PDB file of C-alpha atoms and ligand atoms in Angstrom:
ATOM      1  CA  MET V 223    -184.591-102.543  13.002  1.00 93.00           C
ATOM      2  CA  LYS V 224    -187.250-100.556  14.855  1.00 93.00           C
ATOM      3  CA  ALA V 225    -184.962 -98.767  17.304  1.00 95.00           C
ATOM      4  CA  VAL V 226    -181.420 -98.549  18.583  1.00 96.00           C
ATOM      5  CA  ILE V 227    -181.636 -97.401  22.189  1.00 96.00           C
ATOM      6  CA  THR V 228    -178.607 -96.134  24.091  1.00 97.00           C
ATOM      7  CA  ILE V 229    -178.852 -96.137  27.877  1.00 97.00           C
ATOM      8  CA  ALA V 230    -176.812 -93.200  29.174  1.00 96.00           C
ATOM      9  CA  SER V 231    -176.185 -91.458  32.468  1.00 94.00           C
ATOM     10  CA  LEU V 232    -173.119 -90.015  34.177  1.00 93.00           C
ATOM     11  CA  SER V 233    -173.940 -91.422  37.574  1.00 89.00           C
ATOM     12  CA  ARG V 234    -174.273 -94.961  38.830  1.00 92.00           C
ATOM     13  CA  ALA V 235    -177.919 -94.933  37.941  1.00 92.00           C
ATOM     14  CA  GLY V 236    -178.655 -98.507  36.924  1.00 95.00           C
ATOM     15  CA  LYS V 237    -177.673 -98.231  33.233  1.00 97.00           C
ATOM     16  CA  SER V 238    -176.199-101.734  32.919  1.00 98.00           C
ATOM     17  CA  THR V 239    -179.048-103.346  34.847  1.00 98.00           C
ATOM     18  CA  ILE V 240    -181.651-101.558  32.756  1.00 97.00           C
ATOM     19  CA  ALA V 241    -179.851-102.351  29.470  1.00 98.00           C
ATOM     20  CA  ALA V 242    -179.573-106.062  30.318  1.00 98.00           C
ATOM     21  CA  CYS V 243    -183.045-106.585  31.799  1.00 98.00           C
ATOM     22  CA  LEU V 244    -184.854-104.438  29.240  1.00 98.00           C
ATOM     23  CA  ALA V 245    -183.092-106.298  26.417  1.00 98.00           C
ATOM     24  CA  ALA V 246    -184.107-109.605  28.022  1.00 98.00           C
ATOM     25  CA  GLU V 247    -187.700-108.395  28.343  1.00 98.00           C
ATOM     26  CA  PHE V 248    -187.861-107.382  24.666  1.00 98.00           C
ATOM     27  CA  ALA V 249    -186.532-110.802  23.617  1.00 98.00           C
ATOM     28  CA  LEU V 250    -188.874-112.687  25.967  1.00 98.00           C
ATOM     29  CA  ARG V 251    -191.716-110.899  24.190  1.00 97.00           C
ATOM     30  CA  GLY V 252    -190.579-112.420  20.903  1.00 97.00           C
ATOM     31  CA  HIS V 253    -188.540-109.560  19.445  1.00 98.00           C
ATOM     32  CA  ASN V 254    -185.107-110.331  18.026  1.00 98.00           C
ATOM     33  CA  THR V 255    -182.961-108.169  20.251  1.00 98.00           C
ATOM     34  CA  LEU V 256    -179.276-107.255  20.329  1.00 98.00           C
ATOM     35  CA  LEU V 257    -177.518-106.030  23.471  1.00 98.00           C
ATOM     36  CA  VAL V 258    -174.279-104.163  22.721  1.00 98.00           C
ATOM     37  CA  ASP V 259    -172.082-103.670  25.778  1.00 98.00           C
ATOM     38  CA  CYS V 260    -169.983-100.566  25.155  1.00 98.00           C
ATOM     39  CA  ASP V 261    -168.783-100.234  28.761  1.00 98.00           C
ATOM     40  CA  PRO V 262    -165.252-101.690  29.078  1.00 97.00           C
ATOM     41  CA  ARG V 263    -166.227-102.989  32.536  1.00 97.00           C
ATOM     42  CA  ALA V 264    -168.807-105.238  30.866  1.00 97.00           C
ATOM     43  CA  ASP V 265    -171.402-105.068  33.656  1.00 98.00           C
ATOM     44  CA  ALA V 266    -174.341-105.619  31.294  1.00 98.00           C
ATOM     45  CA  THR V 267    -172.537-108.643  29.822  1.00 98.00           C
ATOM     46  CA  ALA V 268    -172.197-110.101  33.329  1.00 98.00           C
ATOM     47  CA  HIS V 269    -175.983-110.557  33.388  1.00 98.00           C
ATOM     48  CA  PHE V 270    -175.508-113.287  30.771  1.00 98.00           C
ATOM     49  CA  MET V 271    -171.993-114.710  31.110  1.00 97.00           C
ATOM     50  CA  PRO V 272    -168.993-114.692  33.434  1.00 95.00           C
ATOM     51  CA  PRO V 273    -165.829-112.974  32.108  1.00 91.00           C
ATOM     52  CA  GLU V 274    -164.062-116.287  31.387  1.00 91.00           C
ATOM     53  CA  LYS V 275    -166.826-117.231  28.942  1.00 92.00           C
ATOM     54  CA  ILE V 276    -166.243-114.147  26.787  1.00 93.00           C
ATOM     55  CA  HIS V 277    -164.336-115.336  23.731  1.00 90.00           C
ATOM     56  CA  SER V 278    -164.976-112.474  21.374  1.00 94.00           C
ATOM     57  CA  SER V 279    -166.151-108.988  22.164  1.00 96.00           C
ATOM     58  CA  LEU V 280    -166.925-105.521  20.884  1.00 97.00           C
ATOM     59  CA  ALA V 281    -163.208-104.720  21.036  1.00 95.00           C
ATOM     60  CA  ASP V 282    -162.521-107.366  18.369  1.00 94.00           C
ATOM     61  CA  ALA V 283    -164.975-105.633  16.039  1.00 94.00           C
ATOM     62  CA  LEU V 284    -164.200-101.959  16.644  1.00 94.00           C
ATOM     63  CA  ILE V 285    -160.550-101.928  17.716  1.00 91.00           C
ATOM     64  CA  GLY V 286    -158.855-105.068  16.397  1.00 84.00           C
ATOM     65  CA  LEU V 287    -157.939-108.553  17.483  1.00 81.00           C
ATOM     66  CA  PRO V 288    -155.294-108.819  20.221  1.00 80.00           C
ATOM     67  CA  ASP V 289    -151.789-109.953  19.289  1.00 79.00           C
ATOM     68  CA  ARG V 290    -149.660-112.214  21.496  1.00 76.00           C
ATOM     69  CA  ALA V 291    -147.821-109.270  23.031  1.00 75.00           C
ATOM     70  CA  GLY V 292    -151.052-107.669  24.265  1.00 73.00           C
ATOM     71  CA  GLY V 293    -151.119-105.131  21.443  1.00 76.00           C
ATOM     72  CA  ILE V 294    -153.603-105.011  18.588  1.00 77.00           C
ATOM     73  CA  THR V 295    -153.493-106.440  15.124  1.00 79.00           C
ATOM     74  CA  GLY V 296    -155.107-104.510  12.295  1.00 74.00           C
ATOM     75  CA  GLU V 297    -157.589-107.355  11.831  1.00 83.00           C
ATOM     76  CA  THR V 298    -161.208-106.846  12.940  1.00 83.00           C
ATOM     77  CA  PHE V 299    -164.388-108.931  12.888  1.00 87.00           C
ATOM     78  CA  PRO V 300    -167.656-107.499  11.597  1.00 94.00           C
ATOM     79  CA  LEU V 301    -170.020-106.800  14.534  1.00 96.00           C
ATOM     80  CA  GLY V 302    -172.196-109.737  13.454  1.00 96.00           C
ATOM     81  CA  GLY V 303    -169.162-111.992  13.933  1.00 95.00           C
ATOM     82  CA  VAL V 304    -168.951-111.183  17.645  1.00 96.00           C
ATOM     83  CA  VAL V 305    -172.625-111.657  18.525  1.00 98.00           C
ATOM     84  CA  SER V 306    -173.002-114.464  21.086  1.00 97.00           C
ATOM     85  CA  PRO V 307    -176.275-116.231  21.887  1.00 97.00           C
ATOM     86  CA  THR V 308    -177.618-115.906  25.451  1.00 98.00           C
ATOM     87  CA  VAL V 309    -179.820-118.040  27.674  1.00 97.00           C
ATOM     88  CA  VAL V 310    -182.703-115.894  26.503  1.00 98.00           C
ATOM     89  CA  GLU V 311    -184.037-117.037  23.164  1.00 97.00           C
ATOM     90  CA  ARG V 312    -183.885-114.281  20.515  1.00 98.00           C
ATOM     91  CA  LEU V 313    -181.399-112.226  22.549  1.00 98.00           C
ATOM     92  CA  GLY V 314    -177.904-111.865  21.123  1.00 98.00           C
ATOM     93  CA  ILE V 315    -175.129-110.021  22.889  1.00 98.00           C
ATOM     94  CA  VAL V 316    -172.018-108.242  21.725  1.00 98.00           C
ATOM     95  CA  PRO V 317    -170.045-108.709  24.940  1.00 98.00           C
ATOM     96  CA  GLY V 318    -168.082-105.892  26.496  1.00 98.00           C
ATOM     97  CA  HIS V 319    -164.381-106.216  27.326  1.00 95.00           C
ATOM     98  CA  ILE V 320    -161.808-104.177  29.215  1.00 94.00           C
ATOM     99  CA  ARG V 321    -159.806-103.914  25.966  1.00 93.00           C
ATOM    100  CA  PHE V 322    -162.556-101.676  24.637  1.00 95.00           C
ATOM    101  CA  ALA V 323    -161.194 -98.893  26.906  1.00 95.00           C
ATOM    102  CA  ARG V 324    -158.704 -98.309  24.078  1.00 93.00           C
ATOM    103  CA  PHE V 325    -161.531 -96.945  21.958  1.00 94.00           C
ATOM    104  CA  GLU V 326    -161.078 -93.598  23.721  1.00 93.00           C
ATOM    105  CA  ARG V 327    -157.638 -93.381  22.071  1.00 91.00           C
ATOM    106  CA  VAL V 328    -158.605 -94.223  18.484  1.00 85.00           C
ATOM    107  CA  ALA V 329    -158.917 -91.611  15.753  1.00 80.00           C
ATOM    108  CA  PRO V 330    -162.105 -89.566  16.279  1.00 84.00           C
ATOM    109  CA  THR V 331    -163.316 -90.667  12.836  1.00 83.00           C
ATOM    110  CA  ALA V 332    -163.792 -94.179  14.285  1.00 87.00           C
ATOM    111  CA  ILE V 333    -166.855 -92.963  16.175  1.00 92.00           C
ATOM    112  CA  LEU V 334    -168.921 -93.531  13.016  1.00 95.00           C
ATOM    113  CA  ARG V 335    -167.992 -97.212  12.798  1.00 94.00           C
ATOM    114  CA  LEU V 336    -170.420 -98.454  15.461  1.00 96.00           C
ATOM    115  CA  LYS V 337    -173.312 -96.885  13.578  1.00 96.00           C
ATOM    116  CA  ALA V 338    -172.232 -98.531  10.312  1.00 96.00           C
ATOM    117  CA  GLU V 339    -171.789-101.926  11.986  1.00 96.00           C
ATOM    118  CA  VAL V 340    -175.168-101.765  13.740  1.00 97.00           C
ATOM    119  CA  GLU V 341    -176.843-100.760  10.480  1.00 96.00           C
ATOM    120  CA  ASP V 342    -175.358-103.860   8.846  1.00 96.00           C
ATOM    121  CA  LEU V 343    -177.354-105.938  11.367  1.00 97.00           C
ATOM    122  CA  ALA V 344    -180.594-104.048  10.793  1.00 96.00           C
ATOM    123  CA  ASP V 345    -182.277-106.994   9.043  1.00 96.00           C
ATOM    124  CA  SER V 346    -181.414-109.465  11.812  1.00 97.00           C
ATOM    125  CA  PHE V 347    -182.756-107.603  14.860  1.00 98.00           C
ATOM    126  CA  ASP V 348    -185.895-105.676  15.806  1.00 97.00           C
ATOM    127  CA  TYR V 349    -184.248-103.743  18.635  1.00 97.00           C
ATOM    128  CA  ALA V 350    -180.714-102.981  19.778  1.00 98.00           C
ATOM    129  CA  LEU V 351    -179.912-101.748  23.274  1.00 98.00           C
ATOM    130  CA  ILE V 352    -176.532-100.217  24.047  1.00 98.00           C
ATOM    131  CA  ASP V 353    -174.991 -99.919  27.504  1.00 98.00           C
ATOM    132  CA  THR V 354    -172.485 -97.098  28.013  1.00 98.00           C
ATOM    133  CA  PRO V 355    -169.803 -96.069  30.508  1.00 98.00           C
ATOM    134  CA  PRO V 356    -170.474 -93.062  32.786  1.00 96.00           C
ATOM    135  CA  SER V 357    -168.376 -90.542  30.843  1.00 95.00           C
ATOM    136  CA  LEU V 358    -168.674 -88.057  27.990  1.00 96.00           C
ATOM    137  CA  GLY V 359    -165.962 -89.507  25.737  1.00 95.00           C
ATOM    138  CA  LEU V 360    -165.672 -91.043  22.302  1.00 95.00           C
ATOM    139  CA  ILE V 361    -167.468 -94.210  23.385  1.00 97.00           C
ATOM    140  CA  LEU V 362    -170.628 -92.322  24.314  1.00 97.00           C
ATOM    141  CA  SER V 363    -170.379 -90.248  21.107  1.00 96.00           C
ATOM    142  CA  ALA V 364    -170.190 -93.435  19.046  1.00 97.00           C
ATOM    143  CA  CYS V 365    -173.204 -94.898  20.874  1.00 97.00           C
ATOM    144  CA  LEU V 366    -175.365 -91.789  20.487  1.00 97.00           C
ATOM    145  CA  ILE V 367    -174.488 -91.471  16.797  1.00 96.00           C
ATOM    146  CA  ALA V 368    -175.443 -95.130  16.275  1.00 97.00           C
ATOM    147  CA  SER V 369    -178.789 -94.698  18.057  1.00 96.00           C
ATOM    148  CA  SER V 370    -182.301 -93.650  17.234  1.00 94.00           C
ATOM    149  CA  HIS V 371    -183.154 -93.084  20.918  1.00 94.00           C
ATOM    150  CA  VAL V 372    -181.401 -92.377  24.193  1.00 93.00           C
ATOM    151  CA  LEU V 373    -182.902 -93.388  27.519  1.00 93.00           C
ATOM    152  CA  VAL V 374    -181.525 -91.677  30.617  1.00 92.00           C
ATOM    153  CA  PRO V 375    -181.844 -93.399  33.991  1.00 92.00           C
ATOM    154  CA  VAL V 376    -181.679 -91.131  37.034  1.00 89.00           C
ATOM    155  CA  THR V 377    -181.539 -91.647  40.779  1.00 87.00           C
ATOM    156  CA  GLY V 378    -182.242 -89.309  43.649  1.00 78.00           C
ATOM    157  CA  SER V 379    -178.523 -88.652  44.189  1.00 80.00           C
ATOM    158  CA  HIS V 380    -177.495 -85.037  44.799  1.00 78.00           C
ATOM    159  CA  ASP V 381    -175.368 -84.820  41.621  1.00 81.00           C
ATOM    160  CA  THR V 382    -178.189 -85.956  39.295  1.00 81.00           C
ATOM    161  CA  PRO V 383    -179.129 -82.440  38.016  1.00 81.00           C
ATOM    162  CA  VAL V 384    -175.514 -81.460  37.240  1.00 87.00           C
ATOM    163  CA  GLY V 385    -174.841 -84.794  35.539  1.00 89.00           C
ATOM    164  CA  LEU V 386    -177.989 -84.359  33.481  1.00 88.00           C
ATOM    165  CA  ASP V 387    -176.891 -80.879  32.403  1.00 88.00           C
ATOM    166  CA  CYS V 388    -173.607 -82.290  31.076  1.00 92.00           C
ATOM    167  CA  LEU V 389    -175.314 -85.231  29.386  1.00 93.00           C
ATOM    168  CA  THR V 390    -178.124 -83.263  27.740  1.00 91.00           C
ATOM    169  CA  GLU V 391    -175.572 -80.792  26.374  1.00 92.00           C
ATOM    170  CA  MET V 392    -173.856 -83.709  24.638  1.00 94.00           C
ATOM    171  CA  ILE V 393    -177.131 -85.278  23.449  1.00 93.00           C
ATOM    172  CA  GLU V 394    -178.145 -81.940  21.919  1.00 91.00           C
ATOM    173  CA  GLU V 395    -174.772 -81.621  20.223  1.00 93.00           C
ATOM    174  CA  VAL V 396    -175.046 -85.096  18.655  1.00 94.00           C
ATOM    175  CA  HIS V 397    -178.699 -84.453  17.770  1.00 91.00           C
ATOM    176  CA  ARG V 398    -177.717 -81.394  15.720  1.00 92.00           C
ATOM    177  CA  SER V 399    -175.618 -83.497  13.330  1.00 93.00           C
ATOM    178  CA  HIS V 400    -177.654 -86.729  13.692  1.00 92.00           C
ATOM    179  CA  PRO V 401    -181.279 -85.530  13.892  1.00 90.00           C
ATOM    180  CA  ARG V 402    -182.741 -89.043  14.028  1.00 89.00           C
ATOM    181  CA  LEU V 403    -181.549 -89.277  17.667  1.00 91.00           C
ATOM    182  CA  GLU V 404    -184.473 -88.690  20.001  1.00 85.00           C
ATOM    183  CA  ALA V 405    -184.406 -88.509  23.766  1.00 81.00           C
ATOM    184  CA  LEU V 406    -186.845 -90.840  25.464  1.00 80.00           C
ATOM    185  CA  ALA V 407    -188.201 -89.957  28.869  1.00 77.00           C
ATOM    186  CA  LEU V 408    -186.109 -90.566  31.947  1.00 80.00           C
ATOM    187  CA  ALA V 409    -186.318 -93.830  33.849  1.00 82.00           C
ATOM    188  CA  VAL V 410    -185.900 -93.735  37.603  1.00 81.00           C
ATOM    189  CA  ASP V 411    -183.851 -96.507  39.191  1.00 80.00           C
ATOM    190  CA  LEU V 412    -182.334 -97.354  42.537  1.00 80.00           C
ATOM    191  CA  VAL V 413    -184.804 -95.472  44.713  1.00 78.00           C
ATOM    192  CA  GLU V 414    -186.152 -97.008  47.877  1.00 76.00           C
ATOM    193  CA  PRO V 415    -189.744 -98.269  47.631  1.00 76.00           C
ATOM    194  CA  GLY V 416    -192.112 -95.561  48.862  1.00 73.00           C
ATOM    195  CA  THR V 417    -189.719 -92.679  48.076  1.00 73.00           C
ATOM    196  CA  HIS V 418    -191.478 -89.440  47.228  1.00 73.00           C
ATOM    197  CA  LEU V 419    -190.401 -88.496  43.717  1.00 75.00           C
ATOM    198  CA  ARG V 420    -191.750 -84.951  43.536  1.00 75.00           C
ATOM    199  CA  THR V 421    -188.370 -83.337  44.308  1.00 73.00           C
ATOM    200  CA  LEU V 422    -186.547 -85.534  41.797  1.00 74.00           C
ATOM    201  CA  ARG V 423    -189.101 -84.728  39.112  1.00 74.00           C
ATOM    202  CA  ARG V 424    -188.775 -81.000  39.867  1.00 72.00           C
ATOM    203  CA  GLN V 425    -184.971 -81.177  39.757  1.00 68.00           C
ATOM    204  CA  THR V 426    -184.818 -83.031  36.468  1.00 72.00           C
ATOM    205  CA  GLU V 427    -187.636 -81.307  34.559  1.00 68.00           C
ATOM    206  CA  ARG V 428    -185.139 -78.556  33.750  1.00 65.00           C
ATOM    207  CA  GLN V 429    -183.220 -80.872  31.438  1.00 64.00           C
ATOM    208  CA  LEU V 430    -185.726 -83.330  30.014  1.00 64.00           C
ATOM    209  CA  ARG V 431    -189.428 -82.879  29.914  1.00 60.00           C
ATOM    210  CA  ALA V 432    -190.815 -86.192  30.950  1.00 73.00           C
ATOM    211  CA  MET V 433    -190.198 -89.242  33.082  1.00 81.00           C
ATOM    212  CA  PHE V 434    -191.533 -92.702  32.528  1.00 87.00           C
ATOM    213  CA  LYS V 435    -194.155 -93.580  35.084  1.00 87.00           C
ATOM    214  CA  THR V 436    -192.351 -96.800  35.989  1.00 91.00           C
ATOM    215  CA  VAL V 437    -189.937 -96.454  38.876  1.00 89.00           C
ATOM    216  CA  ILE V 438    -187.430 -99.301  39.253  1.00 93.00           C
ATOM    217  CA  THR V 439    -187.208 -99.391  43.016  1.00 91.00           C
ATOM    218  CA  ARG V 440    -184.415-101.143  44.915  1.00 93.00           C
ATOM    219  CA  ARG V 441    -185.190-104.857  44.958  1.00 95.00           C
ATOM    220  CA  ASP V 442    -183.023-107.668  46.295  1.00 97.00           C
ATOM    221  CA  GLU V 443    -183.651-109.878  43.258  1.00 98.00           C
ATOM    222  CA  ILE V 444    -182.467-107.110  40.904  1.00 98.00           C
ATOM    223  CA  ALA V 445    -179.323-106.566  42.977  1.00 97.00           C
ATOM    224  CA  ALA V 446    -178.570-110.310  43.081  1.00 98.00           C
ATOM    225  CA  CYS V 447    -179.258-111.414  39.513  1.00 98.00           C
ATOM    226  CA  ARG V 448    -175.976-110.168  37.944  1.00 98.00           C
ATOM    227  CA  ALA V 449    -173.838-112.402  40.159  1.00 98.00           C
ATOM    228  CA  SER V 450    -175.837-115.397  38.888  1.00 98.00           C
ATOM    229  CA  HIS V 451    -175.332-114.247  35.278  1.00 98.00           C
ATOM    230  CA  LEU V 452    -179.054-114.044  34.662  1.00 98.00           C
ATOM    231  CA  PRO V 453    -181.440-111.191  33.970  1.00 98.00           C
ATOM    232  CA  VAL V 454    -183.981-110.731  36.756  1.00 98.00           C
ATOM    233  CA  GLN V 455    -186.751-112.298  34.645  1.00 98.00           C
ATOM    234  CA  LEU V 456    -184.919-115.660  34.695  1.00 98.00           C
ATOM    235  CA  TYR V 457    -183.309-115.267  38.120  1.00 98.00           C
ATOM    236  CA  ALA V 458    -186.601-114.542  39.864  1.00 98.00           C
ATOM    237  CA  PRO V 459    -189.505-115.264  37.485  1.00 98.00           C
ATOM    238  CA  GLY V 460    -192.738-113.708  38.636  1.00 97.00           C
ATOM    239  CA  SER V 461    -190.955-111.433  41.129  1.00 98.00           C
ATOM    240  CA  ALA V 462    -191.780-107.783  41.698  1.00 97.00           C
ATOM    241  CA  GLY V 463    -188.408-106.878  40.143  1.00 97.00           C
ATOM    242  CA  ALA V 464    -189.259-108.764  36.952  1.00 98.00           C
ATOM    243  CA  ALA V 465    -192.660-107.045  36.860  1.00 98.00           C
ATOM    244  CA  LEU V 466    -190.982-103.625  37.051  1.00 96.00           C
ATOM    245  CA  PHE V 467    -189.018-104.339  33.878  1.00 97.00           C
ATOM    246  CA  ALA V 468    -192.162-105.571  32.132  1.00 97.00           C
ATOM    247  CA  ARG V 469    -193.818-102.228  32.968  1.00 96.00           C
ATOM    248  CA  LEU V 470    -190.779-100.241  31.829  1.00 96.00           C
ATOM    249  CA  ALA V 471    -190.650-102.251  28.572  1.00 97.00           C
ATOM    250  CA  ASP V 472    -194.334-101.419  27.930  1.00 96.00           C
ATOM    251  CA  GLU V 473    -193.577 -97.722  28.255  1.00 94.00           C
ATOM    252  CA  VAL V 474    -190.358 -97.798  26.217  1.00 94.00           C
ATOM    253  CA  MET V 475    -191.959 -99.792  23.385  1.00 94.00           C
ATOM    254  CA  CYS V 476    -194.911 -97.465  23.335  1.00 91.00           C
ATOM    255  CA  ALA V 477    -192.631 -94.397  23.137  1.00 89.00           C
ATOM    256  CA  VAL V 478    -190.388 -95.927  20.471  1.00 90.00           C
ATOM    257  CA  ASN V 479    -193.203 -97.147  18.284  1.00 86.00           C
ATOM    258  CA  GLN V 480    -195.303 -93.996  18.380  1.00 79.00           C
ATOM    259  CA  SER V 481    -194.959 -92.666  14.865  1.00 43.00           C
ATOM    260  CA  SER V 482    -195.278 -89.088  16.082  1.00 43.00           C
ATOM    261  CA  LEU V 483    -192.919 -89.380  19.027  1.00 42.00           C
ATOM    262  CA  VAL V 484    -192.535 -85.923  20.507  1.00 42.00           C
ATOM    263  CA  PRO V 485    -188.894 -85.032  21.071  1.00 45.00           C
ATOM    264  CA  VAL V 486    -188.421 -84.390  24.753  1.00 43.00           C
ATOM    265  CA  LEU V 487    -185.209 -82.407  24.711  1.00 45.00           C
ATOM    266  CA  ARG V 488    -185.907 -79.040  26.310  1.00 42.00           C
ATOM    267  CA  SER V 489    -184.227 -77.180  23.469  1.00 41.00           C
ATOM    268  CA  GLU V 490    -186.810 -78.542  21.057  1.00 41.00           C
ATOM    269  CA  LEU V 491    -189.885 -77.419  22.956  1.00 33.00           C
TER     270      LEU V 491
HETATM  271  N1  ATP W 638    -183.440-101.668  41.093  1.00 56.72           N
HETATM  272  C1  ATP W 638    -182.333-102.114  41.691  1.00 56.72           C
HETATM  273  N2  ATP W 638    -182.398-102.746  42.886  1.00 56.72           N
HETATM  274  C2  ATP W 638    -181.273-103.164  43.512  1.00 56.72           C
HETATM  275  N3  ATP W 638    -180.047-103.031  43.025  1.00 56.72           N
HETATM  276  C3  ATP W 638    -179.924-102.430  41.826  1.00 56.72           C
HETATM  277  C4  ATP W 638    -181.043-101.937  41.092  1.00 56.72           C
HETATM  278  N4  ATP W 638    -180.599-101.388  39.926  1.00 56.72           N
HETATM  279  C5  ATP W 638    -179.263-101.545  39.958  1.00 56.72           C
HETATM  280  N5  ATP W 638    -178.854-102.151  41.089  1.00 56.72           N
HETATM  281  C6  ATP W 638    -177.480-102.432  41.515  1.00 56.72           C
HETATM  282  O1  ATP W 638    -176.846-101.162  41.694  1.00 56.72           O
HETATM  283  C7  ATP W 638    -175.519-101.184  41.208  1.00 56.72           C
HETATM  284  C8  ATP W 638    -175.398-100.132  40.107  1.00 56.72           C
HETATM  285  O2  ATP W 638    -176.228-100.538  39.029  1.00 56.72           O
HETATM  286  P1  ATP W 638    -175.634-100.562  37.550  1.00 56.72           P
HETATM  287  O3  ATP W 638    -174.313-101.220  37.506  1.00 56.72           O
HETATM  288  O4  ATP W 638    -176.718-101.103  36.699  1.00 56.72           O
HETATM  289  O5  ATP W 638    -175.485 -98.987  37.347  1.00 56.72           O
HETATM  290  P2  ATP W 638    -174.688 -98.226  36.202  1.00 56.72           P
HETATM  291  O6  ATP W 638    -175.385 -96.943  35.959  1.00 56.72           O
HETATM  292  O7  ATP W 638    -174.502 -99.130  35.042  1.00 56.72           O
HETATM  293  O8  ATP W 638    -173.293 -97.963  36.919  1.00 56.72           O
HETATM  294  P3  ATP W 638    -171.948 -97.461  36.219  1.00 56.72           P
HETATM  295  O9  ATP W 638    -172.114 -95.976  35.999  1.00 56.72           O
HETATM  296  O10 ATP W 638    -170.908 -97.783  37.250  1.00 56.72           O
HETATM  297  O11 ATP W 638    -171.786 -98.204  34.932  1.00 56.72           O
HETATM  298  C9  ATP W 638    -175.259-102.619  40.748  1.00 56.72           C
HETATM  299  O12 ATP W 638    -174.643-103.324  41.793  1.00 56.72           O
HETATM  300  C10 ATP W 638    -176.657-103.180  40.477  1.00 56.72           C
HETATM  301  O13 ATP W 638    -176.724-104.585  40.686  1.00 56.72           O
HETATM  302 MG1   MG W 639    -172.784 -99.724  34.058  1.00 56.72          MG
END
């Protein structure tokens, strides 16, 4: 596997949309790609299937199969056993599920299991993308530990700098014990077309050094694609929204595949 990329942010910054559409873009380019939906609300999963079509999920692999009384059995599937195909060739998904909320209550030692399970799939996929919930709990720890890179979407919202402070503190903490984790540049999402980004760049340069050039502006086709259970590339082929994800994928692939990727965490400068 070339990279395991966690998409993380504390605000509603477009994480699930970016995880789903970037994963689709990687697969459409011919790379075997795995999307792991670690948010119990399963928003990234919704880009590929409605909830009633989810028969097995991340919870079955990391927590345990449900019993009839709504509890959990001790039995788990390997992560590879819960990968479902998607409408995009070469894109597999480990669907999210509300039951995965229980992960926050498991023994802290379980946070290493996602990494081990993803590593077991290393020969089957070129890239893995992981969507995360907007919190600093065990789920995010598990995702960061399992990852080689973290990509942080931001918006122009007033709480962006504070949220980034909290998140970068956690990324640095994980990085100290798992040095392979590198922070990619920030990706900007959900801004109106034509917005001036100078203030946002100034606000966020305190925490992370660089931003990708691509700005995912608000587009109707991006907003609408999830309800149709399609990534924007299939929902609106040739649209401006699809082109934005192609540009972002160019930048992310370039950053990930640079052998001498410069760490962008401030503390490492
Ligand atoms: N570029 C865009 N244009 C229009 N709508 C967008 C765009 N990006 C995301 N959205 C919409 O904005 C909302 C928030 O996006 P999304 O769910 O991807 O954010 P998130 O960071 O995953 O949120 P959360 O923190 O709640 O998990 C969704 O309804 C999504 O469809
Ligand atoms: Mg989300």
